[in-house]
Each structure stands twice: as C-alpha cells, then as structure tokens.
mmCIF file of N, CA, C and O in Angstrom:
data_model
loop_
_atom_site.group_PDB
_atom_site.id
_atom_site.type_symbol
_atom_site.label_atom_id
_atom_site.label_comp_id
_atom_site.label_asym_id
_atom_site.label_seq_id
_atom_site.Cartn_x
_atom_site.Cartn_y
_atom_site.Cartn_z
ATOM 1 N N UNK A 123 -20.619 -41.263 -28.075
ATOM 2 C CA UNK A 123 -19.846 -40.488 -27.522
ATOM 3 C C UNK A 123 -19.091 -41.167 -26.206
ATOM 4 O O UNK A 123 -19.932 -41.563 -25.448
ATOM 5 N N UNK A 124 -17.869 -41.373 -26.215
ATOM 6 C CA UNK A 124 -17.259 -41.935 -25.132
ATOM 7 C C UNK A 124 -17.511 -40.951 -23.929
ATOM 8 O O UNK A 124 -17.395 -39.773 -23.920
ATOM 9 N N UNK A 125 -17.341 -41.480 -22.691
ATOM 10 C CA UNK A 125 -17.503 -40.908 -21.389
ATOM 11 C C UNK A 125 -16.395 -41.307 -20.707
ATOM 12 O O UNK A 125 -15.773 -42.212 -20.676
ATOM 13 N N UNK A 126 -15.582 -40.174 -20.168
ATOM 14 C CA UNK A 126 -15.869 -38.780 -20.210
ATOM 15 C C UNK A 126 -15.505 -38.275 -21.661
ATOM 16 O O UNK A 126 -14.652 -38.798 -22.322
ATOM 17 N N UNK A 127 -16.020 -37.001 -22.093
ATOM 18 C CA UNK A 127 -15.683 -36.633 -23.478
ATOM 19 C C UNK A 127 -14.241 -36.309 -23.439
ATOM 20 O O UNK A 127 -13.727 -35.819 -22.610
ATOM 21 N N UNK A 128 -13.724 -36.639 -24.545
ATOM 22 C CA UNK A 128 -12.261 -36.373 -24.804
ATOM 23 C C UNK A 128 -12.026 -34.844 -25.252
ATOM 24 O O UNK A 128 -12.581 -34.472 -26.141
ATOM 25 N N UNK A 129 -11.043 -34.255 -24.639
ATOM 26 C CA UNK A 129 -10.635 -32.928 -25.245
ATOM 27 C C UNK A 129 -9.652 -33.128 -26.145
ATOM 28 O O UNK A 129 -8.722 -33.973 -26.008
ATOM 29 N N UNK A 130 -9.455 -32.050 -27.078
ATOM 30 C CA UNK A 130 -8.372 -32.351 -28.187
ATOM 31 C C UNK A 130 -7.257 -31.308 -27.542
ATOM 32 O O UNK A 130 -7.333 -30.153 -28.023
ATOM 33 N N UNK A 131 -6.376 -31.801 -26.945
ATOM 34 C CA UNK A 131 -5.319 -30.798 -26.373
ATOM 35 C C UNK A 131 -4.364 -30.359 -27.362
ATOM 36 O O UNK A 131 -3.805 -29.383 -27.255
ATOM 37 N N UNK A 132 -4.207 -30.957 -28.430
ATOM 38 C CA UNK A 132 -3.351 -30.455 -29.625
ATOM 39 C C UNK A 132 -3.819 -29.358 -30.205
ATOM 40 O O UNK A 132 -3.063 -28.477 -30.512
ATOM 41 N N UNK A 133 -5.095 -29.178 -30.369
ATOM 42 C CA UNK A 133 -5.553 -27.960 -30.838
ATOM 43 C C UNK A 133 -5.510 -26.774 -29.962
ATOM 44 O O UNK A 133 -5.065 -25.497 -30.156
ATOM 45 N N UNK A 134 -5.467 -27.131 -28.367
ATOM 46 C CA UNK A 134 -5.439 -25.933 -27.561
ATOM 47 C C UNK A 134 -3.942 -25.568 -27.256
ATOM 48 O O UNK A 134 -3.801 -24.521 -27.322
ATOM 49 N N UNK A 135 -3.089 -26.586 -27.405
ATOM 50 C CA UNK A 135 -1.646 -26.095 -27.472
ATOM 51 C C UNK A 135 -1.245 -25.350 -28.527
ATOM 52 O O UNK A 135 -0.462 -24.552 -28.424
ATOM 53 N N UNK A 136 -1.707 -25.717 -29.528
ATOM 54 C CA UNK A 136 -1.248 -25.018 -30.979
ATOM 55 C C UNK A 136 -1.870 -23.433 -30.930
ATOM 56 O O UNK A 136 -1.008 -22.471 -31.142
ATOM 57 N N UNK A 137 -2.884 -23.406 -30.275
ATOM 58 C CA UNK A 137 -3.693 -21.982 -30.312
ATOM 59 C C UNK A 137 -2.787 -21.233 -29.148
ATOM 60 O O UNK A 137 -2.386 -20.003 -29.287
ATOM 61 N N UNK A 138 -2.323 -21.741 -28.065
ATOM 62 C CA UNK A 138 -1.769 -21.162 -26.971
ATOM 63 C C UNK A 138 -0.243 -20.677 -27.421
ATOM 64 O O UNK A 138 0.384 -19.600 -27.232
ATOM 65 N N UNK A 139 0.412 -21.473 -28.190
ATOM 66 C CA UNK A 139 1.684 -21.462 -28.743
ATOM 67 C C UNK A 139 1.570 -20.265 -29.824
ATOM 68 O O UNK A 139 2.660 -19.486 -29.993
ATOM 69 N N UNK A 140 0.610 -20.073 -30.396
ATOM 70 C CA UNK A 140 0.502 -19.053 -31.424
ATOM 71 C C UNK A 140 0.285 -17.574 -30.683
ATOM 72 O O UNK A 140 0.827 -16.774 -31.180
ATOM 73 N N UNK A 141 -0.261 -17.757 -29.620
ATOM 74 C CA UNK A 141 -0.593 -16.612 -28.985
ATOM 75 C C UNK A 141 0.568 -16.023 -28.153
ATOM 76 O O UNK A 141 0.502 -14.926 -27.667
ATOM 77 N N UNK A 142 1.439 -16.917 -27.466
ATOM 78 C CA UNK A 142 2.330 -16.722 -26.611
ATOM 79 C C UNK A 142 3.505 -15.597 -26.995
ATOM 80 O O UNK A 142 3.716 -14.775 -26.177
ATOM 81 N N UNK A 143 3.837 -15.563 -28.046
ATOM 82 C CA UNK A 143 4.735 -14.410 -28.368
ATOM 83 C C UNK A 143 4.035 -12.957 -28.357
ATOM 84 O O UNK A 143 4.493 -12.055 -27.919
ATOM 85 N N UNK A 144 2.716 -13.160 -28.753
ATOM 86 C CA UNK A 144 1.896 -11.799 -28.644
ATOM 87 C C UNK A 144 1.621 -11.439 -27.067
ATOM 88 O O UNK A 144 1.839 -10.308 -26.751
ATOM 89 N N UNK A 145 1.481 -12.400 -26.404
ATOM 90 C CA UNK A 145 1.143 -12.046 -25.001
ATOM 91 C C UNK A 145 2.409 -11.657 -24.265
ATOM 92 O O UNK A 145 2.505 -10.599 -23.441
ATOM 93 N N UNK A 146 3.507 -12.211 -24.774
ATOM 94 C CA UNK A 146 4.980 -11.962 -24.216
ATOM 95 C C UNK A 146 5.278 -10.454 -24.461
ATOM 96 O O UNK A 146 5.701 -9.647 -23.700
ATOM 97 N N UNK A 147 4.967 -10.054 -25.780
ATOM 98 C CA UNK A 147 5.339 -8.745 -26.070
ATOM 99 C C UNK A 147 4.494 -7.644 -25.536
ATOM 100 O O UNK A 147 4.765 -6.621 -25.091
ATOM 101 N N UNK A 148 3.140 -7.892 -25.240
ATOM 102 C CA UNK A 148 2.314 -7.072 -24.657
ATOM 103 C C UNK A 148 2.588 -6.988 -23.035
ATOM 104 O O UNK A 148 2.585 -5.818 -22.492
ATOM 105 N N UNK A 149 3.058 -7.957 -22.600
ATOM 106 C CA UNK A 149 3.577 -8.058 -21.273
ATOM 107 C C UNK A 149 4.844 -7.161 -20.945
ATOM 108 O O UNK A 149 4.792 -6.374 -20.085
ATOM 109 N N UNK A 150 5.663 -7.468 -21.970
ATOM 110 C CA UNK A 150 6.919 -6.654 -21.964
ATOM 111 C C UNK A 150 6.710 -5.232 -22.098
ATOM 112 O O UNK A 150 7.363 -4.245 -21.447
ATOM 113 N N UNK A 151 5.913 -4.744 -22.998
ATOM 114 C CA UNK A 151 5.588 -3.403 -23.206
ATOM 115 C C UNK A 151 4.804 -2.867 -22.053
ATOM 116 O O UNK A 151 5.334 -1.603 -21.563
ATOM 117 N N UNK A 152 3.943 -3.492 -21.381
ATOM 118 C CA UNK A 152 3.268 -3.100 -20.120
ATOM 119 C C UNK A 152 4.272 -2.908 -19.024
ATOM 120 O O UNK A 152 4.429 -1.814 -18.151
ATOM 121 N N UNK A 153 5.336 -3.834 -18.833
ATOM 122 C CA UNK A 153 6.201 -3.714 -17.823
ATOM 123 C C UNK A 153 7.286 -2.526 -18.078
ATOM 124 O O UNK A 153 7.453 -1.787 -17.146
ATOM 125 N N UNK A 154 7.579 -2.308 -19.265
ATOM 126 C CA UNK A 154 8.315 -1.059 -19.742
ATOM 127 C C UNK A 154 7.660 0.323 -19.232
ATOM 128 O O UNK A 154 8.281 1.064 -18.768
ATOM 129 N N UNK A 155 6.503 0.299 -19.664
ATOM 130 C CA UNK A 155 5.743 1.582 -19.434
ATOM 131 C C UNK A 155 5.656 1.834 -17.849
ATOM 132 O O UNK A 155 5.620 2.772 -17.338
ATOM 133 N N UNK A 156 5.223 0.750 -17.126
ATOM 134 C CA UNK A 156 5.329 0.734 -15.779
ATOM 135 C C UNK A 156 6.465 1.257 -15.018
ATOM 136 O O UNK A 156 6.445 2.135 -14.203
ATOM 137 N N UNK A 157 7.637 0.665 -15.645
ATOM 138 C CA UNK A 157 8.904 1.082 -14.995
ATOM 139 C C UNK A 157 9.321 2.500 -15.375
ATOM 140 O O UNK A 157 9.800 3.356 -14.460
ATOM 141 N N UNK A 158 8.789 2.958 -16.588
ATOM 142 C CA UNK A 158 8.978 4.404 -16.780
ATOM 143 C C UNK A 158 8.044 5.240 -15.908
ATOM 144 O O UNK A 158 8.650 6.332 -15.498
ATOM 145 N N UNK A 159 6.984 4.942 -15.666
ATOM 146 C CA UNK A 159 6.042 5.703 -14.853
ATOM 147 C C UNK A 159 6.706 5.718 -13.439
ATOM 148 O O UNK A 159 6.802 6.910 -12.681
ATOM 149 N N UNK A 160 7.119 4.653 -12.929
ATOM 150 C CA UNK A 160 7.460 4.427 -11.567
ATOM 151 C C UNK A 160 8.733 5.311 -11.368
ATOM 152 O O UNK A 160 8.884 6.026 -10.332
ATOM 153 N N UNK A 161 9.722 5.310 -12.311
ATOM 154 C CA UNK A 161 10.986 5.915 -12.257
ATOM 155 C C UNK A 161 10.720 7.469 -12.121
ATOM 156 O O UNK A 161 11.305 8.286 -11.360
ATOM 157 N N UNK A 162 9.834 7.916 -12.963
ATOM 158 C CA UNK A 162 9.600 9.332 -12.976
ATOM 159 C C UNK A 162 9.093 9.806 -11.574
ATOM 160 O O UNK A 162 9.408 10.832 -11.039
ATOM 161 N N UNK A 163 8.041 9.022 -11.000
ATOM 162 C CA UNK A 163 7.526 9.328 -9.739
ATOM 163 C C UNK A 163 8.504 9.071 -8.502
ATOM 164 O O UNK A 163 8.545 10.043 -7.703
ATOM 165 N N UNK A 164 9.329 8.210 -8.677
ATOM 166 C CA UNK A 164 10.415 8.058 -7.588
ATOM 167 C C UNK A 164 11.496 9.070 -7.622
ATOM 168 O O UNK A 164 11.720 9.635 -6.494
ATOM 169 N N UNK A 165 11.926 9.438 -8.874
ATOM 170 C CA UNK A 165 12.879 10.479 -8.966
ATOM 171 C C UNK A 165 12.341 11.951 -8.311
ATOM 172 O O UNK A 165 13.156 12.581 -7.760
ATOM 173 N N UNK A 166 11.024 12.079 -8.914
ATOM 174 C CA UNK A 166 10.420 13.431 -8.367
ATOM 175 C C UNK A 166 10.334 13.356 -6.836
ATOM 176 O O UNK A 166 10.469 14.418 -6.227
ATOM 177 N N UNK A 167 9.853 12.336 -6.383
ATOM 178 C CA UNK A 167 9.537 12.258 -4.921
ATOM 179 C C UNK A 167 10.926 12.559 -4.193
ATOM 180 O O UNK A 167 10.852 13.141 -3.193
ATOM 181 N N UNK A 168 12.028 11.757 -4.732
ATOM 182 C CA UNK A 168 13.161 11.854 -3.935
ATOM 183 C C UNK A 168 13.761 13.313 -4.099
ATOM 184 O O UNK A 168 14.447 13.860 -3.058
ATOM 185 N N UNK A 169 13.611 14.031 -5.095
ATOM 186 C CA UNK A 169 14.030 15.493 -5.441
ATOM 187 C C UNK A 169 13.448 16.414 -4.322
ATOM 188 O O UNK A 169 14.103 17.389 -3.850
ATOM 189 N N UNK A 170 12.153 15.972 -4.136
ATOM 190 C CA UNK A 170 11.306 16.892 -3.298
ATOM 191 C C UNK A 170 11.744 16.771 -1.861
ATOM 192 O O UNK A 170 11.640 17.715 -1.140
ATOM 193 N N UNK A 171 12.158 15.581 -1.420
ATOM 194 C CA UNK A 171 12.504 15.241 0.020
ATOM 195 C C UNK A 171 14.001 15.447 0.421
ATOM 196 O O UNK A 171 14.461 15.027 1.240
ATOM 197 N N UNK A 172 14.726 15.849 -0.668
ATOM 198 C CA UNK A 172 16.247 16.166 -0.421
ATOM 199 C C UNK A 172 16.353 17.266 0.544
ATOM 200 O O UNK A 172 15.797 18.603 0.328
ATOM 201 N N UNK A 173 17.266 17.104 1.704
ATOM 202 C CA UNK A 173 17.315 18.321 2.659
ATOM 203 C C UNK A 173 18.234 19.307 2.041
ATOM 204 O O UNK A 173 19.115 18.914 1.213
ATOM 205 N N UNK A 174 18.185 20.338 2.646
ATOM 206 C CA UNK A 174 18.986 21.602 2.133
ATOM 207 C C UNK A 174 20.412 21.265 2.654
ATOM 208 O O UNK A 174 20.844 20.800 3.413
ATOM 209 N N UNK A 175 21.289 22.029 1.913
ATOM 210 C CA UNK A 175 22.770 21.962 2.188
ATOM 211 C C UNK A 175 23.113 22.482 3.473
ATOM 212 O O UNK A 175 24.068 22.120 4.118
ATOM 213 N N UNK A 176 22.338 23.356 4.066
ATOM 214 C CA UNK A 176 22.596 23.991 5.380
ATOM 215 C C UNK A 176 22.050 23.074 6.522
ATOM 216 O O UNK A 176 22.081 23.601 7.721
ATOM 217 N N UNK A 177 21.639 21.956 6.290
ATOM 218 C CA UNK A 177 21.122 21.007 7.351
ATOM 219 C C UNK A 177 22.174 20.701 8.388
ATOM 220 O O UNK A 177 23.339 20.396 7.995
ATOM 221 N N UNK A 178 21.827 20.715 9.602
ATOM 222 C CA UNK A 178 22.711 20.401 10.695
ATOM 223 C C UNK A 178 22.192 19.076 11.252
ATOM 224 O O UNK A 178 21.132 18.818 11.555
ATOM 225 N N UNK A 179 23.208 18.131 11.526
ATOM 226 C CA UNK A 179 22.868 16.843 11.979
ATOM 227 C C UNK A 179 24.279 16.152 12.424
ATOM 228 O O UNK A 179 25.392 16.553 12.051
ATOM 229 N N UNK A 180 24.038 14.898 13.225
ATOM 230 C CA UNK A 180 25.251 14.108 13.461
ATOM 231 C C UNK A 180 24.767 12.801 12.915
ATOM 232 O O UNK A 180 23.611 12.355 13.158
ATOM 233 N N UNK A 181 25.533 12.060 12.192
ATOM 234 C CA UNK A 181 25.318 10.538 11.905
ATOM 235 C C UNK A 181 26.547 9.623 12.399
ATOM 236 O O UNK A 181 27.678 10.137 12.534
ATOM 237 N N UNK A 182 26.146 8.466 12.768
ATOM 238 C CA UNK A 182 27.147 7.671 13.242
ATOM 239 C C UNK A 182 26.708 6.232 12.378
ATOM 240 O O UNK A 182 25.867 5.887 12.458
ATOM 241 N N UNK A 183 28.029 5.844 11.816
ATOM 242 C CA UNK A 183 28.041 4.830 10.895
ATOM 243 C C UNK A 183 28.670 3.601 11.713
ATOM 244 O O UNK A 183 29.665 3.668 12.373
ATOM 245 N N UNK A 184 28.019 2.397 11.792
ATOM 246 C CA UNK A 184 28.706 1.168 12.148
ATOM 247 C C UNK A 184 28.883 0.172 11.104
ATOM 248 O O UNK A 184 27.977 -0.172 10.422
ATOM 249 N N UNK A 185 30.119 0.094 10.668
ATOM 250 C CA UNK A 185 30.409 -0.851 9.476
ATOM 251 C C UNK A 185 31.664 -1.623 9.682
ATOM 252 O O UNK A 185 32.461 -1.404 10.688
ATOM 253 N N UNK A 186 31.755 -2.505 8.827
ATOM 254 C CA UNK A 186 33.031 -3.400 9.004
ATOM 255 C C UNK A 186 33.593 -3.683 7.712
ATOM 256 O O UNK A 186 32.977 -3.521 6.506
ATOM 257 N N UNK A 187 34.879 -4.067 7.529
ATOM 258 C CA UNK A 187 35.548 -4.665 6.287
ATOM 259 C C UNK A 187 36.775 -4.638 6.470
ATOM 260 O O UNK A 187 37.586 -4.336 7.309
ATOM 261 N N UNK A 188 37.672 -4.716 5.269
ATOM 262 C CA UNK A 188 39.131 -4.638 5.026
ATOM 263 C C UNK A 188 39.460 -3.206 4.882
ATOM 264 O O UNK A 188 38.567 -2.162 4.893
ATOM 265 N N UNK A 189 40.863 -2.879 4.560
ATOM 266 C CA UNK A 189 41.431 -1.645 4.318
ATOM 267 C C UNK A 189 40.602 -1.014 3.214
ATOM 268 O O UNK A 189 40.453 0.165 3.068
ATOM 269 N N UNK A 190 40.313 -1.834 2.032
ATOM 270 C CA UNK A 190 39.683 -1.364 0.860
ATOM 271 C C UNK A 190 38.296 -0.604 1.243
ATOM 272 O O UNK A 190 37.898 0.562 0.747
ATOM 273 N N UNK A 191 37.598 -1.453 1.978
ATOM 274 C CA UNK A 191 36.216 -1.043 2.481
ATOM 275 C C UNK A 191 36.375 0.296 3.066
ATOM 276 O O UNK A 191 35.394 1.011 2.890
ATOM 277 N N UNK A 192 37.372 0.447 4.048
ATOM 278 C CA UNK A 192 37.462 1.727 4.876
ATOM 279 C C UNK A 192 37.835 2.696 3.938
ATOM 280 O O UNK A 192 37.260 4.085 3.983
ATOM 281 N N UNK A 193 38.570 2.459 2.832
ATOM 282 C CA UNK A 193 38.954 3.773 2.057
ATOM 283 C C UNK A 193 37.711 3.952 1.175
ATOM 284 O O UNK A 193 37.603 5.316 1.075
ATOM 285 N N UNK A 194 36.954 3.119 0.671
ATOM 286 C CA UNK A 194 35.696 3.450 0.063
ATOM 287 C C UNK A 194 34.719 4.322 0.732
ATOM 288 O O UNK A 194 34.214 5.228 0.282
ATOM 289 N N UNK A 195 34.629 3.893 2.095
ATOM 290 C CA UNK A 195 33.598 4.675 2.810
ATOM 291 C C UNK A 195 34.096 5.921 3.222
ATOM 292 O O UNK A 195 33.381 6.844 3.293
ATOM 293 N N UNK A 196 35.426 6.054 3.405
ATOM 294 C CA UNK A 196 35.912 7.382 3.632
ATOM 295 C C UNK A 196 35.914 8.326 2.492
ATOM 296 O O UNK A 196 35.513 9.471 2.866
ATOM 297 N N UNK A 197 35.987 7.808 1.283
ATOM 298 C CA UNK A 197 35.642 8.677 0.060
ATOM 299 C C UNK A 197 34.296 9.010 0.058
ATOM 300 O O UNK A 197 33.856 10.181 -0.550
ATOM 301 N N UNK A 198 33.358 8.028 0.307
ATOM 302 C CA UNK A 198 31.983 8.446 0.262
ATOM 303 C C UNK A 198 31.620 9.597 1.193
ATOM 304 O O UNK A 198 30.744 10.376 1.036
ATOM 305 N N UNK A 199 32.137 9.421 2.427
ATOM 306 C CA UNK A 199 31.898 10.311 3.480
ATOM 307 C C UNK A 199 32.555 11.751 3.220
ATOM 308 O O UNK A 199 31.740 12.703 3.429
ATOM 309 N N UNK A 200 33.567 11.904 2.406
ATOM 310 C CA UNK A 200 34.049 12.991 2.000
ATOM 311 C C UNK A 200 33.170 13.741 0.894
ATOM 312 O O UNK A 200 33.040 14.806 0.866
ATOM 313 N N UNK A 201 32.622 12.819 0.016
ATOM 314 C CA UNK A 201 31.780 13.389 -0.809
ATOM 315 C C UNK A 201 30.434 13.846 -0.326
ATOM 316 O O UNK A 201 29.855 15.093 -0.683
ATOM 317 N N UNK A 202 29.983 13.058 0.619
ATOM 318 C CA UNK A 202 28.786 13.613 1.344
ATOM 319 C C UNK A 202 28.960 14.917 2.097
ATOM 320 O O UNK A 202 28.342 15.840 2.275
ATOM 321 N N UNK A 203 30.206 15.163 2.784
ATOM 322 C CA UNK A 203 30.533 16.231 3.604
ATOM 323 C C UNK A 203 30.769 17.409 2.683
ATOM 324 O O UNK A 203 30.492 18.704 3.206
ATOM 325 N N UNK A 204 30.991 17.296 1.384
ATOM 326 C CA UNK A 204 31.147 18.550 0.458
ATOM 327 C C UNK A 204 29.540 18.904 0.138
ATOM 328 O O UNK A 204 29.476 20.133 0.048
ATOM 329 N N UNK A 205 28.810 18.123 0.028
ATOM 330 C CA UNK A 205 27.197 18.607 -0.113
ATOM 331 C C UNK A 205 26.708 18.978 1.015
ATOM 332 O O UNK A 205 25.907 19.908 1.073
ATOM 333 N N UNK A 206 27.022 18.319 2.427
ATOM 334 C CA UNK A 206 26.533 18.677 3.609
ATOM 335 C C UNK A 206 27.524 19.007 4.633
ATOM 336 O O UNK A 206 27.802 18.127 5.426
ATOM 337 N N UNK A 207 28.201 20.137 4.494
ATOM 338 C CA UNK A 207 29.098 20.494 5.464
ATOM 339 C C UNK A 207 28.862 20.633 6.900
ATOM 340 O O UNK A 207 29.883 20.514 7.632
ATOM 341 N N UNK A 208 27.726 20.969 7.126
ATOM 342 C CA UNK A 208 27.187 21.009 8.651
ATOM 343 C C UNK A 208 26.704 19.796 9.201
ATOM 344 O O UNK A 208 26.249 19.735 10.292
ATOM 345 N N UNK A 209 26.842 18.546 8.622
ATOM 346 C CA UNK A 209 26.640 17.238 8.946
ATOM 347 C C UNK A 209 27.930 16.572 9.521
ATOM 348 O O UNK A 209 28.758 16.375 8.618
ATOM 349 N N UNK A 210 28.014 16.118 10.841
ATOM 350 C CA UNK A 210 29.077 15.521 11.336
ATOM 351 C C UNK A 210 28.888 14.125 11.271
ATOM 352 O O UNK A 210 27.911 13.608 11.731
ATOM 353 N N UNK A 211 29.745 13.307 10.486
ATOM 354 C CA UNK A 211 29.834 12.036 10.279
ATOM 355 C C UNK A 211 30.795 11.278 10.904
ATOM 356 O O UNK A 211 31.999 11.541 10.870
ATOM 357 N N UNK A 212 30.378 10.389 11.833
ATOM 358 C CA UNK A 212 31.432 9.581 12.756
ATOM 359 C C UNK A 212 31.311 8.217 12.151
ATOM 360 O O UNK A 212 30.441 7.477 12.287
ATOM 361 N N UNK A 213 32.515 7.568 11.633
ATOM 362 C CA UNK A 213 32.567 6.227 11.199
ATOM 363 C C UNK A 213 32.968 5.215 12.372
ATOM 364 O O UNK A 213 34.351 5.266 12.714
ATOM 365 N N UNK A 214 32.364 4.259 12.995
ATOM 366 C CA UNK A 214 32.756 3.253 13.860
ATOM 367 C C UNK A 214 32.956 2.109 12.906
ATOM 368 O O UNK A 214 32.395 1.194 12.768
ATOM 369 N N UNK A 215 34.239 2.193 12.291
ATOM 370 C CA UNK A 215 34.703 0.987 11.454
ATOM 371 C C UNK A 215 35.364 -0.041 12.281
ATOM 372 O O UNK A 215 36.103 0.288 13.180
ATOM 373 N N UNK A 216 34.945 -1.318 11.934
ATOM 374 C CA UNK A 216 35.582 -2.458 12.593
ATOM 375 C C UNK A 216 36.311 -3.228 11.520
ATOM 376 O O UNK A 216 35.742 -3.712 10.662
ATOM 377 N N UNK A 217 37.734 -3.356 11.577
ATOM 378 C CA UNK A 217 38.415 -3.912 10.620
ATOM 379 C C UNK A 217 38.243 -5.558 10.702
ATOM 380 O O UNK A 217 38.501 -6.148 11.798
ATOM 381 N N UNK A 218 37.793 -6.117 9.602
ATOM 382 C CA UNK A 218 37.580 -7.608 9.649
ATOM 383 C C UNK A 218 38.037 -8.098 8.230
ATOM 384 O O UNK A 218 37.842 -7.625 7.208
ATOM 385 N N UNK A 219 39.247 -8.930 8.371
ATOM 386 C CA UNK A 219 39.765 -9.601 7.169
ATOM 387 C C UNK A 219 39.362 -11.122 6.757
ATOM 388 O O UNK A 219 39.799 -11.574 5.811
ATOM 389 N N UNK A 220 38.648 -11.859 7.749
ATOM 390 C CA UNK A 220 38.281 -13.076 7.588
ATOM 391 C C UNK A 220 37.088 -13.488 8.228
ATOM 392 O O UNK A 220 36.531 -12.740 9.099
ATOM 393 N N UNK A 221 36.348 -14.606 8.011
ATOM 394 C CA UNK A 221 35.131 -15.114 8.735
ATOM 395 C C UNK A 221 35.155 -15.182 10.193
ATOM 396 O O UNK A 221 34.238 -14.916 10.816
ATOM 397 N N UNK A 222 36.330 -15.758 10.585
ATOM 398 C CA UNK A 222 36.565 -16.018 12.101
ATOM 399 C C UNK A 222 36.474 -14.584 12.870
ATOM 400 O O UNK A 222 36.128 -14.576 14.018
ATOM 401 N N UNK A 223 37.066 -13.421 12.148
ATOM 402 C CA UNK A 223 36.961 -12.163 12.643
ATOM 403 C C UNK A 223 35.560 -11.685 12.999
ATOM 404 O O UNK A 223 35.289 -10.952 14.015
ATOM 405 N N UNK A 224 34.668 -12.170 12.272
ATOM 406 C CA UNK A 224 33.207 -11.560 12.279
ATOM 407 C C UNK A 224 32.636 -12.238 13.595
ATOM 408 O O UNK A 224 31.963 -11.448 14.446
ATOM 409 N N UNK A 225 33.079 -13.532 13.897
ATOM 410 C CA UNK A 225 32.333 -14.211 15.094
ATOM 411 C C UNK A 225 33.011 -13.556 16.373
ATOM 412 O O UNK A 225 32.377 -13.639 17.573
ATOM 413 N N UNK A 226 34.342 -13.018 16.384
ATOM 414 C CA UNK A 226 34.856 -12.582 17.672
ATOM 415 C C UNK A 226 34.519 -10.976 17.835
ATOM 416 O O UNK A 226 34.932 -10.539 18.785
ATOM 417 N N UNK A 227 34.067 -10.470 16.925
ATOM 418 C CA UNK A 227 33.698 -8.932 16.845
ATOM 419 C C UNK A 227 32.530 -8.534 17.640
ATOM 420 O O UNK A 227 31.633 -9.310 17.866
#
C-alpha cells in the first residue's frame, strides 16, 4: 500500500453528482415551504398592527426627485389620505434633475 493512501475521487464525484439533483429538489421544496409559512405569519402580523381609519397624526416626508417623482408621491399621499383622512401629510419635496443638484441641496 502506498503512503499516503490514495483516495478514489472519481467514485466520490460520481456519487455526489448523482445525489445533487435530489439535494437541490429537497432544498427547493424546503425553501418554498419556509416562504409560504413566513408569508402567512407576516401578512397576519401586519394586518393585526394596522392602525384604524380614525387615527390622528402628522407625517412629514423629506424626499427629492424630478417632476415625475413628485407626481407619483402626490398620488400616493392622496391614496393614503383616502384611507386615513385624519392624518396630515406634509411633503418637503426638493426638485433634483441631475447629480450636481444633489451635492448643492
């Protein structure tokens, strides 16, 4: 027997390559099951913590962008105010159209 003993890597590789599709399928199934369970718990938790429509508050948003960004945010604030009419939202929007505008803002 030669020293050190030689391992037969070809037989090990072929065994691993035969098992890898099985391992991959099991891992994929486990990941899918985990995501289904996590989604159920997260959606239930967020539904329980949703404030009532009568909640009173004030929110101030600090954001930036171009005219399209402003329009998108205004639409989102309008949808939010339909659901929470007693929440006052103030949007501190800074118009920025190029990278140099960011450094001077």
